PDB file of C-alpha atoms in Angstrom:
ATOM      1  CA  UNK A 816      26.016   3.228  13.871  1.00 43.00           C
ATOM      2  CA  UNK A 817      22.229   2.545  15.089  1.00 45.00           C
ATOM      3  CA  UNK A 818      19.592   3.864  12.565  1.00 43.00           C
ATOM      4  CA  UNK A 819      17.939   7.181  13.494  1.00 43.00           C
ATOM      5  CA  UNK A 820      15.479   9.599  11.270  1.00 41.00           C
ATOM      6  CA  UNK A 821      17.564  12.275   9.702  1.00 44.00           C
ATOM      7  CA  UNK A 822      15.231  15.509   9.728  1.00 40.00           C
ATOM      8  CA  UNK A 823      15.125  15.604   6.255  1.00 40.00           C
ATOM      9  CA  UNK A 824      12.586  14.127   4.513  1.00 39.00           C
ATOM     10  CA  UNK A 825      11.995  15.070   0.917  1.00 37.00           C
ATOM     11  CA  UNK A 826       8.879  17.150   0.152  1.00 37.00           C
ATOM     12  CA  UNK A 827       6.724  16.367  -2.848  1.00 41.00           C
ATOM     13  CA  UNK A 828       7.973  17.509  -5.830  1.00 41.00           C
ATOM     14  CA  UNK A 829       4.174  17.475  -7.620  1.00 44.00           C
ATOM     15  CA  UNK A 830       2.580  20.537  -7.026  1.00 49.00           C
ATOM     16  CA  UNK A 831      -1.265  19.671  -6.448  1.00 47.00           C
ATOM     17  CA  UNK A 832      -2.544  23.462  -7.336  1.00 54.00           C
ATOM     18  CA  UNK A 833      -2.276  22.302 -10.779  1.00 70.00           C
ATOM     19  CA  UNK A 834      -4.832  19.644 -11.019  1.00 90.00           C
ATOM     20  CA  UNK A 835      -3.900  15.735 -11.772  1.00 95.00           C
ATOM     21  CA  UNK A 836      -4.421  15.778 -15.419  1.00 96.00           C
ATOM     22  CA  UNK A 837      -1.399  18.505 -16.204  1.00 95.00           C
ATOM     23  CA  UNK A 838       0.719  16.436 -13.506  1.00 95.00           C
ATOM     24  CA  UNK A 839      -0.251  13.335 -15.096  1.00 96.00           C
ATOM     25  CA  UNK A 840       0.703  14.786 -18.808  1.00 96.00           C
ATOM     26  CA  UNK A 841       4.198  15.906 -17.144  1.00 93.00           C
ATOM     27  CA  UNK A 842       4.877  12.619 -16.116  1.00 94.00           C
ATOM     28  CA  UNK A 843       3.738  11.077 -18.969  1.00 95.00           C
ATOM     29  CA  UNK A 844       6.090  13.403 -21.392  1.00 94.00           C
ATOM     30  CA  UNK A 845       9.071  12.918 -19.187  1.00 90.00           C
ATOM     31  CA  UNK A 846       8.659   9.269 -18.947  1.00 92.00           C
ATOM     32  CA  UNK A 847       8.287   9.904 -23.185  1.00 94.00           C
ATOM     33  CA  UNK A 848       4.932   7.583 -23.702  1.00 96.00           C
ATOM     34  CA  UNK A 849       2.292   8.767 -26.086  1.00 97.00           C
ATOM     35  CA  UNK A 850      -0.838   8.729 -24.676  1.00 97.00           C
ATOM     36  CA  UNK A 851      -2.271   5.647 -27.092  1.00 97.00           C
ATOM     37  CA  UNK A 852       0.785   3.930 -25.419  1.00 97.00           C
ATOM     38  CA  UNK A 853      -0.067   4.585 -22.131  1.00 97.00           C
ATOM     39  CA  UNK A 854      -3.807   3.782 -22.672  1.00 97.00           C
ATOM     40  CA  UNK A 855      -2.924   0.338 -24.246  1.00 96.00           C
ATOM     41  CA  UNK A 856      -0.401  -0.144 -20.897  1.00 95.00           C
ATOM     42  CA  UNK A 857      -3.813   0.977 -18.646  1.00 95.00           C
ATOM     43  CA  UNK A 858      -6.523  -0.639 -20.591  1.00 95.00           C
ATOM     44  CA  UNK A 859      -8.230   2.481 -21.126  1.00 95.00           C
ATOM     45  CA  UNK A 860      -8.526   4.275 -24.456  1.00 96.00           C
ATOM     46  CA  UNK A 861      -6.209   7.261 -25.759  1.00 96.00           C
ATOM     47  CA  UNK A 862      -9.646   9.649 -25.674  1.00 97.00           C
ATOM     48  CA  UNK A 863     -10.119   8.748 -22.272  1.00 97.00           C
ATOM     49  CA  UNK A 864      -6.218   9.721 -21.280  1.00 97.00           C
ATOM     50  CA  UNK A 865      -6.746  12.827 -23.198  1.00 97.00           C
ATOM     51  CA  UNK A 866      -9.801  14.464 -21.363  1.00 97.00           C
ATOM     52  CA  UNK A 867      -8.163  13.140 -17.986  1.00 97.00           C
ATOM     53  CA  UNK A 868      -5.289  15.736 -18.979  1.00 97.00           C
ATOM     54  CA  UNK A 869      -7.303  18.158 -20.172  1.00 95.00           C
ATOM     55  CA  UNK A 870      -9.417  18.105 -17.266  1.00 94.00           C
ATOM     56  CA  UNK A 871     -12.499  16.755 -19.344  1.00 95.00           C
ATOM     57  CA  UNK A 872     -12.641  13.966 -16.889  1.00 95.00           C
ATOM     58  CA  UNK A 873     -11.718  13.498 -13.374  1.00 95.00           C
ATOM     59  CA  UNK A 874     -10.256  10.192 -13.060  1.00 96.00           C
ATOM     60  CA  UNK A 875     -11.312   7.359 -10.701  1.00 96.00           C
ATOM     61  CA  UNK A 876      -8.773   6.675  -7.804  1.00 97.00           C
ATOM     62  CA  UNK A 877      -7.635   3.695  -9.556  1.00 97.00           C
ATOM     63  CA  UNK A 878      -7.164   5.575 -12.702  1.00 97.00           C
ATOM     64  CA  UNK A 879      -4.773   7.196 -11.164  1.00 98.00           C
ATOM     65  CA  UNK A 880      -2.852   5.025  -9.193  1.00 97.00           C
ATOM     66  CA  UNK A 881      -3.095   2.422 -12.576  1.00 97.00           C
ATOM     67  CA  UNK A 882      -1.555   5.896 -14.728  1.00 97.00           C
ATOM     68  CA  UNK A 883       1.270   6.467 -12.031  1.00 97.00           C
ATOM     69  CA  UNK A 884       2.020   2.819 -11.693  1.00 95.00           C
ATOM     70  CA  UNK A 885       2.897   2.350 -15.482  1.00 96.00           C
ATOM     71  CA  UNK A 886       4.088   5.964 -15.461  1.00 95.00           C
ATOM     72  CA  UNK A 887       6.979   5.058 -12.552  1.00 91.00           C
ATOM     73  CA  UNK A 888       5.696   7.293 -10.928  1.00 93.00           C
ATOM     74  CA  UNK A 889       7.340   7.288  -7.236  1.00 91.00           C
ATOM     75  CA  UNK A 890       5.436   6.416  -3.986  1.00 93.00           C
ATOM     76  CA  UNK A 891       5.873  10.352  -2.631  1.00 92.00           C
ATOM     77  CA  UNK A 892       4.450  11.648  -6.076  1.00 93.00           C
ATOM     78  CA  UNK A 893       1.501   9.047  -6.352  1.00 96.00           C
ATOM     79  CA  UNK A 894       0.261  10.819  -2.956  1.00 96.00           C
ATOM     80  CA  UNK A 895       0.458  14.010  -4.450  1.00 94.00           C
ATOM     81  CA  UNK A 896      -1.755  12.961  -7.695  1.00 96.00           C
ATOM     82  CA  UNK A 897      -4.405  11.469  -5.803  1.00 97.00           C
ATOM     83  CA  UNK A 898      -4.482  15.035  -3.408  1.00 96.00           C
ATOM     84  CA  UNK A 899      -4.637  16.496  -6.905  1.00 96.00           C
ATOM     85  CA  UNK A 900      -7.545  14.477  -7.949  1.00 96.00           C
ATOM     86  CA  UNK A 901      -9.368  15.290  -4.838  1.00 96.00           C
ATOM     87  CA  UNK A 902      -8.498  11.970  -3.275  1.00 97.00           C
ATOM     88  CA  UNK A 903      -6.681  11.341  -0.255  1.00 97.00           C
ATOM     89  CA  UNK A 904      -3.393   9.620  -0.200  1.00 96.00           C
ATOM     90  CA  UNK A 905      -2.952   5.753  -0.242  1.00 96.00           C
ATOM     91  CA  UNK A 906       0.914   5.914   1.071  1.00 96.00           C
ATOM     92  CA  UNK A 907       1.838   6.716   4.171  1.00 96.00           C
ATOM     93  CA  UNK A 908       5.137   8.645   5.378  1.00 96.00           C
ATOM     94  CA  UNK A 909       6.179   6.764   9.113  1.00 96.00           C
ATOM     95  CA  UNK A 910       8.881   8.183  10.738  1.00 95.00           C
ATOM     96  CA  UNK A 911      11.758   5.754  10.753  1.00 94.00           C
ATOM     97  CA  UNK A 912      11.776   5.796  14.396  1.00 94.00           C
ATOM     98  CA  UNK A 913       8.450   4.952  14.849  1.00 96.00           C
ATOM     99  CA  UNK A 914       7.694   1.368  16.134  1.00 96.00           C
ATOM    100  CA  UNK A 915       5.768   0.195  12.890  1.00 95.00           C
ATOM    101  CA  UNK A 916       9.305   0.036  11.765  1.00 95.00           C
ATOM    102  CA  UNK A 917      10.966  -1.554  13.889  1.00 96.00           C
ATOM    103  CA  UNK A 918      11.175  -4.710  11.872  1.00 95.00           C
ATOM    104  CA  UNK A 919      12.639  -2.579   8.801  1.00 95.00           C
ATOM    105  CA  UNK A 920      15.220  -1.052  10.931  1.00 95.00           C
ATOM    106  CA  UNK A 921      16.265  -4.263  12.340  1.00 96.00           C
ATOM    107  CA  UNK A 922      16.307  -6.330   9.378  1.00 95.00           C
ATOM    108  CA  UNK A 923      18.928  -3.413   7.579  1.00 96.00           C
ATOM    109  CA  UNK A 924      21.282  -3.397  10.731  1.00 96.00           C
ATOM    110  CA  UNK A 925      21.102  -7.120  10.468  1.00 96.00           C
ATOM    111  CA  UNK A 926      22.064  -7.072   6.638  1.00 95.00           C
ATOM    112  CA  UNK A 927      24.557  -4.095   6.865  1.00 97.00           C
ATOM    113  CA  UNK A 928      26.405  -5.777  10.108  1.00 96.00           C
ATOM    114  CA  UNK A 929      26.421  -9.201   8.793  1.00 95.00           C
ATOM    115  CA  UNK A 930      28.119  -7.579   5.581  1.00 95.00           C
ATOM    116  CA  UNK A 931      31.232  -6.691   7.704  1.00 95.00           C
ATOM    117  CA  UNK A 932      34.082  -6.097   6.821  1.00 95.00           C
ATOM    118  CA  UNK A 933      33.255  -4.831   4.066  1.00 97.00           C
ATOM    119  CA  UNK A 934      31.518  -1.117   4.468  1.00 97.00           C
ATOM    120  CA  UNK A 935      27.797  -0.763   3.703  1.00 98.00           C
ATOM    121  CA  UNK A 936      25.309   1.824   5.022  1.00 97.00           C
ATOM    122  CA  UNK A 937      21.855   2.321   4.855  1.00 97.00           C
ATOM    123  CA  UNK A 938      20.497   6.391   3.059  1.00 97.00           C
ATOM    124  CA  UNK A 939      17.576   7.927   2.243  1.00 95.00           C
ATOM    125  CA  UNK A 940      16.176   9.822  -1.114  1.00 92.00           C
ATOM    126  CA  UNK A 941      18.222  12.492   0.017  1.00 95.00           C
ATOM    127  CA  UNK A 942      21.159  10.947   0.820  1.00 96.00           C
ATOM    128  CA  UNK A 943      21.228  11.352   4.239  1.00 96.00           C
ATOM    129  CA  UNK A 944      23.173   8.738   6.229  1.00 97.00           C
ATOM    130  CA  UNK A 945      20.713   6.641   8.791  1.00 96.00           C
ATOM    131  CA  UNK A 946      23.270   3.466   9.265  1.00 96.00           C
ATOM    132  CA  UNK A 947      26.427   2.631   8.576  1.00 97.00           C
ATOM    133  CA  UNK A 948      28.733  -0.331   9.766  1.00 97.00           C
ATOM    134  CA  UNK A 949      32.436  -1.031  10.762  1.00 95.00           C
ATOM    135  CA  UNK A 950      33.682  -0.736   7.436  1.00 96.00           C
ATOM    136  CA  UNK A 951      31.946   2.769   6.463  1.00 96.00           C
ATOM    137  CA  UNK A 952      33.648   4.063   9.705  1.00 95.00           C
ATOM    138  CA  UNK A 953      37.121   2.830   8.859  1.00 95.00           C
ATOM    139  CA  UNK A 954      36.751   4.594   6.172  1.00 95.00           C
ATOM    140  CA  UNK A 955      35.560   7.970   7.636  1.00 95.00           C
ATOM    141  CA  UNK A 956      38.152   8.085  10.383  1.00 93.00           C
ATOM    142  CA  UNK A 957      40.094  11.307  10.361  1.00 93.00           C
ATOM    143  CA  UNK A 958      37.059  13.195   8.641  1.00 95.00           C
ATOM    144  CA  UNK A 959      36.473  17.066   9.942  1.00 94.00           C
ATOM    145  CA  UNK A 960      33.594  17.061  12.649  1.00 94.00           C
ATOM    146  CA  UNK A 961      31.545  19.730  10.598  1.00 92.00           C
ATOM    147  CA  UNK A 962      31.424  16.928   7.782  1.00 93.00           C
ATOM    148  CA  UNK A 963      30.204  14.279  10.143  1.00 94.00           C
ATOM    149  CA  UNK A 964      27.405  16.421  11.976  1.00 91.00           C
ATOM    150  CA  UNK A 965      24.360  15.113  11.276  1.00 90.00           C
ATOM    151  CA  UNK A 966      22.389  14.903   9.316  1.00 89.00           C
ATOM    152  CA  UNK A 967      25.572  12.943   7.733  1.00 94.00           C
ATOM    153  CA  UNK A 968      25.370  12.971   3.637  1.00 96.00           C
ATOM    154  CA  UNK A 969      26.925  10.451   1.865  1.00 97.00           C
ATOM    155  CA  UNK A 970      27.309  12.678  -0.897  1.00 97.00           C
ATOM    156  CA  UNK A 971      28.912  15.660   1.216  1.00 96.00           C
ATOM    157  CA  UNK A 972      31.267  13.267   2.415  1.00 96.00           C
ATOM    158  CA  UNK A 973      32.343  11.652  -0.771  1.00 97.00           C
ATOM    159  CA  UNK A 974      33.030  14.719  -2.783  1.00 97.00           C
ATOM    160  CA  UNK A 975      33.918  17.414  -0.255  1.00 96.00           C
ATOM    161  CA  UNK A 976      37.391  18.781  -0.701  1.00 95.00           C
ATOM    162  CA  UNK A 977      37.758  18.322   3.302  1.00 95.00           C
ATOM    163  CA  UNK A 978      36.064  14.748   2.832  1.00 96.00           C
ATOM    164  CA  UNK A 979      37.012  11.551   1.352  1.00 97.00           C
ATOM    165  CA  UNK A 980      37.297  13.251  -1.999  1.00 96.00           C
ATOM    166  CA  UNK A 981      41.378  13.988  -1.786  1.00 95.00           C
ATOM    167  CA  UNK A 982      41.658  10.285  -0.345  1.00 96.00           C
ATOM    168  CA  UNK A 983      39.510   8.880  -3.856  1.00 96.00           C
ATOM    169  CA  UNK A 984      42.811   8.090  -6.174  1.00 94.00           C
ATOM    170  CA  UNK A 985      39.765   7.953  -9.553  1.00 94.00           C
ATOM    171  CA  UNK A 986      38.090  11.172  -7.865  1.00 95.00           C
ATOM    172  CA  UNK A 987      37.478  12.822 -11.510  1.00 93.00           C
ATOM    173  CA  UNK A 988      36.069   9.228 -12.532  1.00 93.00           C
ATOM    174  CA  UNK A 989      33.940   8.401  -9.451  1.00 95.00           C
ATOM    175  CA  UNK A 990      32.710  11.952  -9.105  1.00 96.00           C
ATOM    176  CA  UNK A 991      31.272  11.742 -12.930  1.00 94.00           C
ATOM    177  CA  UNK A 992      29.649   8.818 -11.716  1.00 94.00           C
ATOM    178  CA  UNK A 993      27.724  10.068  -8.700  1.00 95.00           C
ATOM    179  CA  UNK A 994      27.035  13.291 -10.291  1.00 96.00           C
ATOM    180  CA  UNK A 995      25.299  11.101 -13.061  1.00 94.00           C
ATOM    181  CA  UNK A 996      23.320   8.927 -10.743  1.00 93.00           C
ATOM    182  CA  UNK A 997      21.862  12.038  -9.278  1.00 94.00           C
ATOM    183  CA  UNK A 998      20.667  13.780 -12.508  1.00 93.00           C
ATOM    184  CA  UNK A 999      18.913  10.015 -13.268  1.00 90.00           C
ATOM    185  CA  UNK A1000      17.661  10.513  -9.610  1.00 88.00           C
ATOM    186  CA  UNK A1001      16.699  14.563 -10.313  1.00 89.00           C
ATOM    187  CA  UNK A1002      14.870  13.226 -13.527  1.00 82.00           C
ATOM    188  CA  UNK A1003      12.914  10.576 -11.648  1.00 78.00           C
ATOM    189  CA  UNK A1004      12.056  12.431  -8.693  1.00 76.00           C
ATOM    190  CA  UNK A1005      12.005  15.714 -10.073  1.00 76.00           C
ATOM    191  CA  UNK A1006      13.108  16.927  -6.566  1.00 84.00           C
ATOM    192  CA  UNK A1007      14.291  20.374  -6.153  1.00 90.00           C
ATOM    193  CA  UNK A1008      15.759  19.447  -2.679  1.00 92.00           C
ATOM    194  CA  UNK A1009      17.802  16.520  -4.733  1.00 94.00           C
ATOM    195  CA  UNK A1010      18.580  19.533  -7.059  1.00 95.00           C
ATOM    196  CA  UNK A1011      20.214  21.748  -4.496  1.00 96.00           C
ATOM    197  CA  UNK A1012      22.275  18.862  -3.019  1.00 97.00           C
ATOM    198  CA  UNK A1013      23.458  18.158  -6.828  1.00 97.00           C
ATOM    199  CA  UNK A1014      24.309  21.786  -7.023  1.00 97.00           C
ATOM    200  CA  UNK A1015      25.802  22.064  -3.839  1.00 97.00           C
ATOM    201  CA  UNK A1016      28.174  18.909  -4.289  1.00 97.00           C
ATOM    202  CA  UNK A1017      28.740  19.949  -8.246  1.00 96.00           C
ATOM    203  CA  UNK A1018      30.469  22.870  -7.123  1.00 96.00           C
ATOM    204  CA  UNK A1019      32.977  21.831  -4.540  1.00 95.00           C
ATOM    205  CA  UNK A1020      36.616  22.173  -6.024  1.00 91.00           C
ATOM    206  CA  UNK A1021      38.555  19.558  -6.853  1.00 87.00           C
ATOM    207  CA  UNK A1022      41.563  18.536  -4.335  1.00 78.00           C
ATOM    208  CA  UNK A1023      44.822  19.206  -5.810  1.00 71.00           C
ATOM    209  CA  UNK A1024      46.309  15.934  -7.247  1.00 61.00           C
ATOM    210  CA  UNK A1025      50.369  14.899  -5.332  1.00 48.00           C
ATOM    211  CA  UNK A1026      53.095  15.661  -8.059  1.00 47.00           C
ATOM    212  CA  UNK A1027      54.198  12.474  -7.081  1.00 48.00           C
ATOM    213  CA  UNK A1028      50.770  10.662  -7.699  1.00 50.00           C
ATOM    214  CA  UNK A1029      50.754   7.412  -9.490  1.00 53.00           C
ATOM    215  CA  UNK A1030      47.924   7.220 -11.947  1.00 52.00           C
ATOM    216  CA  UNK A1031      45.205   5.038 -10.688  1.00 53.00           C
ATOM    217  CA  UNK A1032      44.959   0.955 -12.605  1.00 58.00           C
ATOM    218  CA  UNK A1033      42.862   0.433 -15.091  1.00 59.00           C
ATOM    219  CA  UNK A1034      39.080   0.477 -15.038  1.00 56.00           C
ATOM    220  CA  UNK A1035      37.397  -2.781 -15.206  1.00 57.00           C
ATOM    221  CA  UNK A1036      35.428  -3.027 -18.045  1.00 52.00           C
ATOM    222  CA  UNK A1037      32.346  -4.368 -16.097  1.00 70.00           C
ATOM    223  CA  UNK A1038      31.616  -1.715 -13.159  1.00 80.00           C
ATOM    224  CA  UNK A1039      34.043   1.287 -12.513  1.00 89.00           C
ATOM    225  CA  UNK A1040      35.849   0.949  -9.254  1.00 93.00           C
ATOM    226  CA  UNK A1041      35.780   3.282  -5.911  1.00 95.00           C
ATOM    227  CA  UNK A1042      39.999   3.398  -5.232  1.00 95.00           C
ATOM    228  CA  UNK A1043      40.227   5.355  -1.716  1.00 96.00           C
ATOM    229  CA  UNK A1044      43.351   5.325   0.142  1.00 95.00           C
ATOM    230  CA  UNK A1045      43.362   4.015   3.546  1.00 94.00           C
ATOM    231  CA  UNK A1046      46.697   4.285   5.714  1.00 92.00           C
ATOM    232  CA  UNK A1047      48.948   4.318   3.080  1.00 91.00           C
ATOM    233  CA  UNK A1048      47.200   1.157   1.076  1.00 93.00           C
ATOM    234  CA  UNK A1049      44.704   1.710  -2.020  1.00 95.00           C
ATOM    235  CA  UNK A1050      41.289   0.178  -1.739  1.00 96.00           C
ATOM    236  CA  UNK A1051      39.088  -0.974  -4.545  1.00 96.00           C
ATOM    237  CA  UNK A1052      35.411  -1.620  -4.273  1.00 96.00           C
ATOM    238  CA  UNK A1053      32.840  -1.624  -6.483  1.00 95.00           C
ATOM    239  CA  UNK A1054      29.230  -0.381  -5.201  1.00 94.00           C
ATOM    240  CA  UNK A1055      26.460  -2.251  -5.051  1.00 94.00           C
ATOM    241  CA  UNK A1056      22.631  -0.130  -4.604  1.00 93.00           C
ATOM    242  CA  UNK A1057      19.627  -2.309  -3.004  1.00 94.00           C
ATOM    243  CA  UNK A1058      15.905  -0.705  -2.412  1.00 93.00           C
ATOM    244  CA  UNK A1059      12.862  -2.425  -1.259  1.00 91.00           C
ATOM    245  CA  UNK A1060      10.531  -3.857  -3.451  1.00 88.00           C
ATOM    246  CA  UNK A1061       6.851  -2.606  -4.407  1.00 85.00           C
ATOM    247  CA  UNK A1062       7.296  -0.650  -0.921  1.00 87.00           C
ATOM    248  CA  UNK A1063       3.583   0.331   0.283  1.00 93.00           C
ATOM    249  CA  UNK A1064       5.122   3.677   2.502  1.00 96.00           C
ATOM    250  CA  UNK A1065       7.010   6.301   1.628  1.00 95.00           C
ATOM    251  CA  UNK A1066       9.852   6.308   3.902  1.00 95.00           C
ATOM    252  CA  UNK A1067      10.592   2.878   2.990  1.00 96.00           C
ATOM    253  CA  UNK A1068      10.564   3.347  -0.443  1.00 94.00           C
ATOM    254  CA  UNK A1069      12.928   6.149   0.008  1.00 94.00           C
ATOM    255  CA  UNK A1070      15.526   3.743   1.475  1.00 96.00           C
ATOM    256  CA  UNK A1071      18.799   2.284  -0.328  1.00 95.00           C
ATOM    257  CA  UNK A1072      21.371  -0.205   1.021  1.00 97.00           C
ATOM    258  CA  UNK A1073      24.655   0.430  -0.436  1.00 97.00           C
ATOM    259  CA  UNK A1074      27.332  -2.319   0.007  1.00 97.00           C
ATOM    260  CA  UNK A1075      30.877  -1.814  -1.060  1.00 96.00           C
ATOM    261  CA  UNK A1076      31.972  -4.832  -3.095  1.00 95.00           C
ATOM    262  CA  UNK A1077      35.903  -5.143  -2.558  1.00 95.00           C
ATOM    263  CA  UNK A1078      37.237  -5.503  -6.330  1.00 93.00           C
ATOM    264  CA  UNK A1079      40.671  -7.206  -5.593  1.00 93.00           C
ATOM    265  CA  UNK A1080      42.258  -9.955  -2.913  1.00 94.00           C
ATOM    266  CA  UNK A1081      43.935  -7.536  -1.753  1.00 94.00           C
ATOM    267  CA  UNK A1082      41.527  -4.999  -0.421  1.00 95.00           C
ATOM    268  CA  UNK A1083      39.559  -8.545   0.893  1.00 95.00           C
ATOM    269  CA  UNK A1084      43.186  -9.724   2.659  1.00 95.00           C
ATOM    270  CA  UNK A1085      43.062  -6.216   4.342  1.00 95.00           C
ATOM    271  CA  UNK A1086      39.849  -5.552   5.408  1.00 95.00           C
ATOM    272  CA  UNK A1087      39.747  -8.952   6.620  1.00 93.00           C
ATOM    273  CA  UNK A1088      43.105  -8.520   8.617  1.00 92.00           C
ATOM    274  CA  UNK A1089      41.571  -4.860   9.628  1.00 85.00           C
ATOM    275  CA  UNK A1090      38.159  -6.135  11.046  1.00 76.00           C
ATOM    276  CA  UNK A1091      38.518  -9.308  12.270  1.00 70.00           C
TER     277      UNK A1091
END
């Protein structure tokens, strides 16, 4: 599957009508430094940190990025800071189509195709689905055509009833687990689109387990498994999350590889056998 933009970036989160030093003091209290902390981490003084968020003092530009760097702050919401300090931003948003990228795009179809068999794919902040190789397909055949309109969502597909969900024999398990990583993401982010896609997929019933269903093996103690059925035979993989580092644009930064692992000879035997 070739890379293409999905449509749906997500919008900043930071609301810039506020001025930086409330945004600033958010951050700060969700990321739970004190302000002393956070001055010693800056090389500033706690005073100084203290009139920035009061709006005593408008911060330099490099304040600010030097605050949101030891804050975590994300690329998207560093843009929206300096816009709130009356700067303009430093990160730019290029379309993943565009031909500044061409060496990004490239490079991930390289790594995701060279990963075959096994299934890896390539999504966005959002989850949105902008590559995905032979194994990711395997897995997806028989999937309803609604579910793979795009833009395709890895979590939609995962968890909806119609989706892979009745096909995931440690559903109640693996669903915990992606629910969890996006309240971690929500929290980071603090992304109300994220939020509605966490709401959305939180509320989708759970498939109806076979009578007849064996119980799925044990967990392995060191990462918990994905066990999906696949033409009568139960897969294991265990997933594997890769992001650029100390990306300079916002799409990028957005961007995850995610490479299924397989957890067992077996599933290696198979997919092996399955995609020569």
């Amino acid at each position: 599957m070739a890379i293409v933009p999905s449509g749906n970036a997500v919008p900043a989160a930071t609301r810039t009508d506020q001025g930086v030093g409330p945004l600033l003091r958010a951050w700060r209290e969700q990321r739970r430094v004190s302000q002393l902390e956070l001055a010693l981490r800056a090389d500033s003084s706690a005073r100084h940190i203290s009139f920035i968020e009061t709006g005593r003092s408008r911060p330099s530009e490099e304040m600010v990025l030097r605050l949101a760097e030891h804050l975590e702050v994300p690329v998207r919401e560093r843009n929206a800071l300096l816009l709130a300090a009356g700067y303009a931003p430093r990160y730019p948003e290029t379309p993943l189509d565009d031909p500044a990228l061409d060496a990004v795009r490239a490079g991930m179809e390289q790594l995701i195709q060279g990963y075959e068999p096994y299934p890896a794919l390539v999504v966005d902040a959002m989850y949105n689905v902008h590559a995905a190789n032979r194994g990711i397909l395997m897995l997806l055949d028989g999937i309803p055509e609604h579910l793979l309109a795009p833009p395709l969502n890895a979590m939609r597909l995962t968890l909806h009833p119609e989706g892979l969900a009745p096909r995931i024999r440690n559903l109640r398990e693996w669903r915990g687990h992606l629910l969890a990583q996006m309240d971690r993401q929500i929290a980071l982010h603090r992304s109300e689109p994220l939020r509605r896609l966490y709401e959305e997929v939180a509320a989708y019933a759970l498939p109806q387990e076979s009578p007849g269903a064996e119980p799925a093996e044990p967990v392995p103690y060191f990462a918990l498994p994905l066990q999906i059925e696949h033409e009568g035979r139960v897969l294991s993989f265990i997933s594997s999350i890769s992001t650029f580092n100390t990306p300079m644009d916002v799409t990028v930064a957005e961007l995850a590889i995610e490479t299924l692992l397989p957890a067992d000879p077996a599933t290696v035997k198979y997919l092996q056998s399955l995609l020569p």
